[in-house]
Amino acid sequence: MRLHHSLRHGRAVPMAPLPDPLGGCPDPSMHVSYVSPALALDPKYWRALCPDLHVCDDAFIDGIKPMVVGGGLAQDAKDRIKELGFTKIPKQVLNWKTVQHRKLASAVITLMQHGWNPSWVLVYDEAWAIVQELSQLIFECTGNLVNHDALAWHVSPRDENPSAFSPHRDRQPDDAPSSFRNDGTAMYATAWVPLTDATPENSCLNFIPRTQDPGYFDGDCDDPNVPAEQSDPLRLSLKNKQAYQHITCVPAEAGSVIIFTHRVIHWGSAPPPAMPKSFVNSGTCEPRVCVSFGFADAEYEPPYLKSVASKQSKDTDFPSLKKRIALVAAQMVSYHERFPSDKKTLKKFHQLFTHADDLFSKEYKRKVLVEYVRAAGEIRSGVCKGGDETKKKKKKERNDDDDGSDDDEKSDSQSSDASDADSGSDAMDAALDAMLDAEIAGDGSDFEDDFDTLAAEDSEYEQEEEAVVGSGKRGEKRKR
């Protein structure tokens, strides 16, 4: 059993081990596969799933205030971010009052056991308490307010394909210098909060400091005719062997915060194979569980939620459950390349977002729409994984029986193929209808090519569906 980092009455406090995300679904009836959009909007479902956490609990929310830090901490962090593009603030100097990082980490794994992506922890008040408590500090460090680009992560040495991001910048503006203020502060920053210790053994963040990155302020070359050695940001930052010594690995204890700008190159390391138990006396390595929240200057990137965009206060609010559900669903669509969905799930996410899309900024709605069209197109072309393997995985997560009968598998496969064909058709119908609506509203210029391509291939796709279904019945044809 791991020991807590702090001491109580002079003794180390033992912590209960986290649940095993591969240990099966504790309650198959609550698995995501059985959750309709209507049930997802019911706070009782989420409270039953993680009873130790709160969902839109006014009494709990009223007690959460921005933390107060002193001793020049905010200014030191601001200076370091300007110098390097990032900084880590240790847990021991952060005055957390209400956030219980361990409970949130446990909730993330409970959600995973029931088929949900870790980011659905944003349904709970405790996740938004992180934003509320950090809001004043982040504003003093960066001058930015929360913009709701939020995600949660679970990375483990036991993962088949770790989900940590490869090297990237968070934003690639057309005019990179204009995304900085005159004093050198960036108009976008991310607060990355580990809920468990992030170490080289379970994955931690790595950075190329601003001082080593010629494209940090000036921007990157996107001319395809320029050779990679003269345009690739990584090659330009790591020109020789000595440059690699400047790559900075940043282990972070649970409850610390790493703040970094939109232009610093960073990535999450892939965890090495788990160490043999004989190497350590504390059991297996825990997963890296964390949450991240984007903070931006509205002049650079408007907040995703309209209500926040209209506020003058530096403090963040607690979105309603309807907003939280819509936001996470939209994030799953926006980050579909990282978190691929099958056809049915993609459609569910789209429904959960569109039922509340009037609460979001025009810019974010546009972004989600574009990514939804791309995701639907990838599923259609088979680029996105989500077929039989995903179904088998979900079946295993739900602890469904599988007797291995060839006849049953054939029958199930035929039924699933027909169902998938209908779901894929529905997803494409919704994508094309959304694009039509956007074009009518004058918002579709960025994806006219996508629309034309999908529309041109539509008849071919219908023929494929009819071949799968077998009956030739497809339902009502799309109206144009």
XYZ file of C-alpha atoms in Angstrom:
480
model
C 0.000 0.000 0.000
C 1.393 3.399 -0.940
C 1.975 6.015 1.709
C 0.649 9.551 1.593
C 3.264 12.277 1.101
C 2.114 14.224 4.118
C 2.367 13.221 7.748
C -0.390 13.201 10.340
C 0.625 13.195 14.006
C 4.138 12.311 12.888
C 3.085 9.192 11.033
C 2.650 8.479 7.331
C -0.988 8.106 6.367
C -1.739 5.034 4.209
C -3.838 5.561 1.111
C -6.286 3.057 -0.264
C -5.166 1.672 -3.638
C -6.916 3.000 -6.715
C -9.459 0.773 -8.460
C -8.230 -1.368 -11.335
C -9.544 -0.006 -14.676
C -9.115 -3.499 -16.138
C -10.950 -5.180 -13.295
C -14.306 -5.301 -15.030
C -17.424 -3.176 -14.745
C -18.789 -3.104 -11.163
C -22.353 -2.436 -12.354
C -22.987 -3.435 -15.988
C -26.408 -1.735 -15.928
C -24.601 1.615 -15.571
C -22.156 0.993 -18.429
C -22.009 3.759 -21.028
C -23.447 1.392 -23.618
C -26.783 1.503 -21.804
C -26.825 5.244 -21.082
C -29.193 7.229 -23.282
C -28.703 10.981 -23.792
C -31.634 11.550 -21.437
C -30.051 9.447 -18.686
C -26.710 11.211 -19.176
C -28.461 14.473 -18.265
C -29.829 13.013 -15.028
C -27.641 13.984 -12.039
C -28.851 10.883 -10.168
C -26.960 8.666 -12.611
C -23.645 10.419 -11.992
C -24.163 10.592 -8.225
C -24.855 6.858 -8.131
C -21.754 6.183 -10.242
C -19.397 8.116 -7.934
C -21.271 8.673 -4.652
C -18.250 10.266 -2.946
C -18.409 13.244 -5.328
C -20.915 16.070 -5.845
C -22.980 17.063 -8.861
C -24.288 20.639 -8.865
C -24.416 20.700 -5.062
C -24.967 24.353 -4.088
C -23.867 23.833 -0.489
C -20.564 22.331 -1.643
C -20.029 24.908 -4.371
C -20.658 27.868 -2.079
C -17.682 26.876 0.059
C -15.147 26.952 -2.782
C -13.102 30.116 -3.190
C -9.973 31.027 -5.168
C -6.821 30.180 -3.238
C -4.653 32.952 -1.894
C -0.894 32.687 -2.342
C 1.785 35.019 -1.125
C 5.510 35.503 -0.998
C 5.797 36.654 -4.606
C 4.763 33.209 -5.872
C 2.572 34.474 -8.702
C 5.217 36.908 -9.962
C 7.946 34.262 -9.818
C 5.745 31.854 -11.771
C 4.939 34.575 -14.303
C 8.636 35.348 -14.838
C 9.513 31.694 -15.222
C 6.731 31.100 -17.752
C 7.964 34.074 -19.792
C 11.519 32.728 -19.652
C 10.919 29.023 -20.336
C 7.349 28.757 -21.588
C 6.375 26.638 -18.576
C 6.741 26.249 -14.832
C 5.804 23.798 -12.121
C 4.413 25.046 -8.800
C 4.894 22.447 -6.035
C 1.978 21.186 -3.997
C 3.416 22.388 -0.708
C 3.057 26.059 -1.678
C -0.504 25.734 -2.992
C -3.225 26.339 -0.431
C -5.793 23.790 -1.590
C -8.888 23.999 0.598
C -11.569 21.769 -0.917
C -10.014 19.782 -3.766
C -9.443 16.116 -2.939
C -7.158 14.898 -5.678
C -7.233 11.241 -4.631
C -11.033 11.066 -4.790
C -10.986 12.516 -8.280
C -8.353 10.008 -9.415
C -10.461 7.161 -8.068
C -13.546 8.579 -9.818
C -11.683 8.690 -13.144
C -11.013 4.964 -12.907
C -14.585 4.196 -11.851
C -15.752 6.047 -14.956
C -13.332 4.038 -17.106
C -14.617 0.789 -15.632
C -18.057 1.808 -16.874
C -16.813 2.638 -20.365
C -16.498 6.420 -19.999
C -13.475 8.440 -21.075
C -11.569 9.978 -18.108
C -12.708 13.465 -19.171
C -16.227 12.693 -17.958
C -14.912 13.410 -14.471
C -15.679 17.018 -15.470
C -19.301 16.221 -14.665
C -18.421 16.532 -10.971
C -18.158 19.673 -8.847
C -14.781 18.592 -7.474
C -13.220 18.870 -10.946
C -14.496 22.430 -11.347
C -13.302 23.203 -7.837
C -9.779 22.864 -9.246
C -10.486 25.680 -11.705
C -12.141 27.822 -9.051
C -9.312 27.456 -6.560
C -6.611 28.106 -9.193
C -8.412 30.910 -11.046
C -6.853 33.896 -9.274
C -3.356 32.417 -9.306
C -3.542 31.612 -13.022
C -4.820 35.114 -13.780
C -1.935 36.684 -11.873
C 0.580 34.390 -13.612
C -0.767 34.678 -17.148
C -3.456 37.373 -17.391
C -5.838 34.738 -18.779
C -9.276 33.439 -17.767
C -10.657 29.929 -18.102
C -11.812 29.098 -21.628
C -13.035 25.547 -20.934
C -10.664 23.579 -23.162
C -10.632 20.853 -20.515
C -9.615 17.184 -20.551
C -8.662 14.416 -18.144
C -6.104 11.679 -18.704
C -5.208 8.209 -17.483
C -1.831 6.788 -18.565
C -0.394 3.577 -17.162
C 2.514 1.210 -17.808
C -0.195 -1.427 -18.264
C -1.753 0.415 -21.219
C -1.512 -1.313 -24.568
C -1.393 2.036 -26.355
C -0.647 4.877 -23.920
C -2.751 7.959 -24.656
C -0.124 10.555 -23.765
C 0.324 13.122 -26.542
C 3.379 13.119 -28.777
C 5.391 16.382 -29.221
C 3.165 19.292 -30.219
C 2.191 22.903 -29.616
C -1.287 23.516 -28.224
C -2.050 26.261 -30.747
C -0.736 27.185 -34.200
C -2.030 30.712 -34.911
C -1.489 32.189 -38.356
C 0.297 35.106 -36.696
C 2.163 33.651 -33.711
C 3.650 36.966 -32.457
C 0.156 38.449 -32.162
C -0.767 35.758 -29.622
C 1.604 37.386 -27.129
C 1.077 40.680 -25.291
C 3.567 43.507 -25.377
C 4.997 42.384 -22.026
C 5.792 38.937 -23.454
C 3.012 37.038 -21.700
C 1.142 34.468 -23.769
C -2.563 34.943 -24.429
C -3.194 31.229 -23.897
C -1.945 28.892 -21.176
C -2.816 25.484 -19.754
C -3.024 24.482 -16.101
C -2.129 20.782 -15.817
C -2.941 19.242 -12.434
C -1.836 15.692 -11.563
C -4.296 13.755 -9.408
C -1.671 11.065 -8.811
C 2.092 11.455 -8.879
C 3.362 11.894 -12.447
C 6.784 10.269 -12.759
C 9.047 8.864 -15.476
C 7.705 5.426 -14.487
C 4.060 6.250 -15.305
C 4.453 9.202 -17.734
C 5.219 12.825 -17.071
C 5.410 15.978 -19.167
C 8.507 16.926 -21.137
C 9.250 20.375 -22.566
C 11.601 22.061 -24.990
C 12.291 25.408 -23.279
C 11.451 28.620 -25.100
C 15.145 29.533 -25.197
C 15.857 26.511 -27.410
C 12.895 26.980 -29.757
C 13.252 29.467 -32.646
C 9.581 29.067 -33.611
C 8.170 29.794 -30.164
C 7.505 33.497 -30.811
C 8.036 33.774 -34.552
C 5.878 30.842 -35.638
C 6.568 27.746 -37.712
C 7.025 27.382 -41.440
C 4.080 25.606 -43.045
C 5.333 25.800 -46.625
C 5.345 22.203 -47.948
C 8.067 23.120 -50.407
C 10.556 23.925 -47.637
C 12.696 20.912 -46.612
C 11.875 19.413 -43.200
C 15.299 20.233 -41.785
C 14.487 23.906 -42.369
C 10.836 23.842 -41.249
C 10.190 21.087 -38.720
C 9.980 22.666 -35.233
C 11.595 19.681 -33.513
C 14.542 19.592 -35.913
C 15.064 23.326 -35.592
C 14.967 23.125 -31.786
C 17.208 20.052 -31.578
C 19.895 20.852 -34.111
C 22.733 18.992 -32.397
C 23.489 16.542 -29.617
C 23.955 19.266 -27.036
C 20.451 20.599 -27.701
C 18.901 17.353 -26.457
C 20.314 18.086 -23.008
C 17.877 20.979 -22.700
C 14.795 18.761 -22.959
C 13.210 19.126 -19.540
C 11.365 16.276 -17.854
C 8.965 17.589 -15.197
C 7.836 15.007 -12.645
C 4.908 16.371 -10.655
C 3.440 15.224 -7.373
C -0.322 14.980 -6.937
C -1.703 18.416 -6.102
C 1.018 20.399 -7.850
C 0.287 22.359 -11.027
C 2.248 22.774 -14.249
C 1.432 25.931 -16.192
C 2.582 26.222 -19.798
C 1.853 28.373 -22.824
C 0.249 27.466 -26.129
C 3.549 27.750 -27.994
C 5.909 25.620 -25.931
C 6.640 22.216 -27.480
C 5.692 19.493 -25.013
C 4.608 15.875 -24.787
C 3.724 13.135 -22.353
C 6.306 10.377 -22.130
C 5.250 6.838 -22.908
C 5.659 4.853 -19.685
C 8.246 2.072 -19.797
C 7.189 -1.515 -19.066
C 6.122 -1.974 -15.458
C 8.983 -2.760 -13.103
C 9.152 -6.227 -11.562
C 7.672 -6.318 -8.080
C 11.036 -7.332 -6.702
C 12.461 -3.932 -7.755
C 10.171 -1.925 -5.496
C 8.635 -2.434 -2.077
C 5.496 -0.420 -2.719
C 3.763 -2.684 -5.231
C 2.971 -1.820 -8.813
C 3.350 1.693 -10.192
C 0.173 3.742 -10.056
C -1.231 5.244 -13.252
C -0.759 8.892 -14.081
C -4.168 10.545 -13.695
C -4.511 14.258 -14.354
C -6.803 17.042 -15.498
C -6.001 20.060 -17.635
C -7.805 23.350 -18.178
C -7.134 25.998 -20.803
C -6.986 29.694 -19.871
C -7.093 32.365 -22.556
C -7.392 36.048 -23.305
C -10.764 36.485 -24.992
C -9.094 38.684 -27.608
C -7.139 35.647 -28.747
C -9.603 32.805 -28.130
C -13.103 33.433 -26.764
C -14.342 31.208 -23.924
C -16.288 28.201 -25.117
C -19.262 29.028 -22.905
C -21.174 32.221 -23.641
C -21.944 32.923 -19.988
C -18.240 33.112 -19.183
C -17.585 35.299 -22.206
C -20.020 37.896 -20.846
C -18.536 37.948 -17.338
C -16.218 40.655 -16.094
C -15.118 38.714 -13.006
C -11.790 36.915 -12.921
C -13.415 34.086 -10.975
C -14.799 31.142 -12.872
C -18.254 29.732 -12.317
C -19.511 26.181 -12.005
C -21.279 25.270 -15.252
C -24.687 23.662 -15.006
C -24.897 19.913 -15.581
C -26.344 20.546 -19.028
C -23.295 22.629 -19.944
C -20.843 20.143 -18.466
C -22.346 17.219 -20.358
C -22.440 19.172 -23.615
C -18.871 20.396 -23.126
C -17.356 16.965 -22.492
C -19.308 15.463 -25.388
C -18.005 18.248 -27.640
C -14.451 17.693 -26.406
C -14.714 14.017 -27.292
C -15.703 15.077 -30.814
C -12.998 17.753 -31.027
C -10.302 15.301 -29.910
C -11.642 12.342 -31.874
C -8.220 11.523 -33.289
C -6.938 10.962 -29.757
C -10.149 9.388 -28.425
C -11.732 7.509 -31.364
C -15.396 6.555 -31.053
C -17.588 4.076 -32.832
C -20.562 5.278 -34.855
C -23.139 4.945 -32.113
C -21.012 6.771 -29.549
C -20.137 9.578 -31.950
C -23.819 10.118 -32.629
C -24.534 10.177 -28.881
C -21.836 12.808 -28.320
C -23.244 14.907 -31.139
C -26.724 14.731 -29.633
C -25.468 15.678 -26.179
C -23.689 18.726 -27.587
C -26.353 19.945 -29.980
C -29.060 19.896 -27.307
C -27.144 22.760 -25.654
C -25.070 24.261 -28.466
C -26.839 27.613 -28.080
C -24.906 27.992 -24.813
C -21.541 27.937 -26.595
C -19.638 30.530 -28.557
C -19.932 30.651 -32.323
C -16.231 29.867 -32.695
C -16.419 26.715 -30.593
C -19.602 25.500 -32.256
C -17.844 25.850 -35.594
C -14.822 23.915 -34.362
C -16.951 21.055 -33.036
C -18.954 20.909 -36.256
C -15.826 20.673 -38.395
C -14.368 17.921 -36.214
C -17.660 16.032 -36.168
C -17.718 15.980 -39.964
C -14.120 14.756 -40.010
C -14.803 12.073 -37.397
C -17.889 10.839 -39.257
C -15.894 10.774 -42.484
C -13.096 8.757 -40.854
C -15.567 6.216 -39.493
C -17.123 6.017 -42.915
C -13.805 5.403 -44.633
C -12.611 2.983 -41.971
C -9.773 5.235 -40.794
C -11.140 5.461 -37.265
C -11.146 2.266 -35.212
C -14.530 1.428 -33.814
C -15.746 -1.760 -35.396
C -15.690 -5.303 -34.113
C -12.650 -4.851 -31.860
C -14.270 -1.928 -30.051
C -17.492 -3.901 -29.629
C -15.625 -6.910 -28.229
C -13.798 -4.657 -25.782
C -17.035 -3.056 -24.622
C -18.626 -6.483 -24.268
C -15.754 -7.562 -22.059
C -15.998 -4.370 -19.987
C -19.682 -5.072 -19.354
C -18.826 -8.651 -18.263
C -21.216 -9.994 -20.925
C -21.143 -13.746 -21.424
C -19.471 -15.073 -24.560
C -19.765 -18.795 -25.201
C -17.601 -18.609 -28.323
C -20.235 -20.176 -30.562
C -19.413 -19.649 -34.217
C -23.089 -19.567 -35.148
C -23.858 -17.003 -32.480
C -20.896 -14.878 -33.511
C -22.002 -14.981 -37.129
C -25.547 -14.014 -36.204
C -24.341 -11.270 -33.858
C -21.947 -10.013 -36.512
C -24.667 -9.764 -39.122
C -26.964 -7.987 -36.677
C -24.167 -5.659 -35.574
C -23.189 -4.889 -39.146
C -26.759 -3.927 -39.943
C -26.985 -1.825 -36.786
C -23.640 -0.186 -37.518
C -24.722 0.590 -41.061
C -27.808 2.361 -39.741
C -25.780 4.182 -37.075
C -23.166 5.211 -39.617
C -25.890 6.451 -41.927
C -27.449 8.425 -39.084
C -24.092 9.939 -38.164
C -23.445 10.982 -41.743
C -26.988 12.282 -42.104
C -26.493 14.458 -39.051
C -23.079 15.644 -40.247
C -24.358 16.599 -43.692
C -27.459 18.249 -42.262
C -25.298 20.238 -39.871
C -23.085 21.389 -42.713
C -26.118 22.401 -44.720
C -27.473 24.393 -41.796
C -24.110 26.084 -41.336
C -23.859 26.962 -45.008
C -27.360 28.407 -44.898
C -26.314 30.471 -41.879
C -23.174 31.593 -43.668
C -20.841 29.657 -41.351
C -19.759 26.836 -43.634
C -16.964 28.270 -45.727
C -14.205 26.334 -43.947
C -15.678 22.958 -44.745
C -17.252 23.429 -48.146
C -14.734 20.949 -49.558
C -15.679 18.371 -46.916
C -19.339 18.818 -47.750
C -18.830 18.470 -51.483
C -16.679 15.359 -51.042
C -19.077 13.638 -48.657
C -22.104 14.520 -50.744
C -20.457 13.250 -53.913
C -19.644 9.901 -52.299
C -23.009 9.537 -50.580
C -24.653 7.307 -53.178
C -21.679 4.925 -53.108
C -21.914 4.726 -49.307
C -25.635 3.985 -49.487
C -24.940 1.082 -51.838
C -22.389 -0.334 -49.396
C -24.892 -0.068 -46.545
C -27.566 -1.846 -48.551
C -25.135 -4.648 -49.280
C -24.407 -5.028 -45.557
C -28.008 -4.883 -44.418
C -29.009 -7.279 -47.175
C -32.657 -6.339 -47.287
C -32.047 -3.281 -49.376
C -34.098 -1.251 -46.916
C -32.367 1.832 -45.748
C -35.204 3.874 -44.404
C -36.120 7.260 -45.526
C -33.657 8.761 -47.980
C -31.834 11.896 -47.017
C -33.681 15.040 -48.049
C -31.668 17.690 -49.727
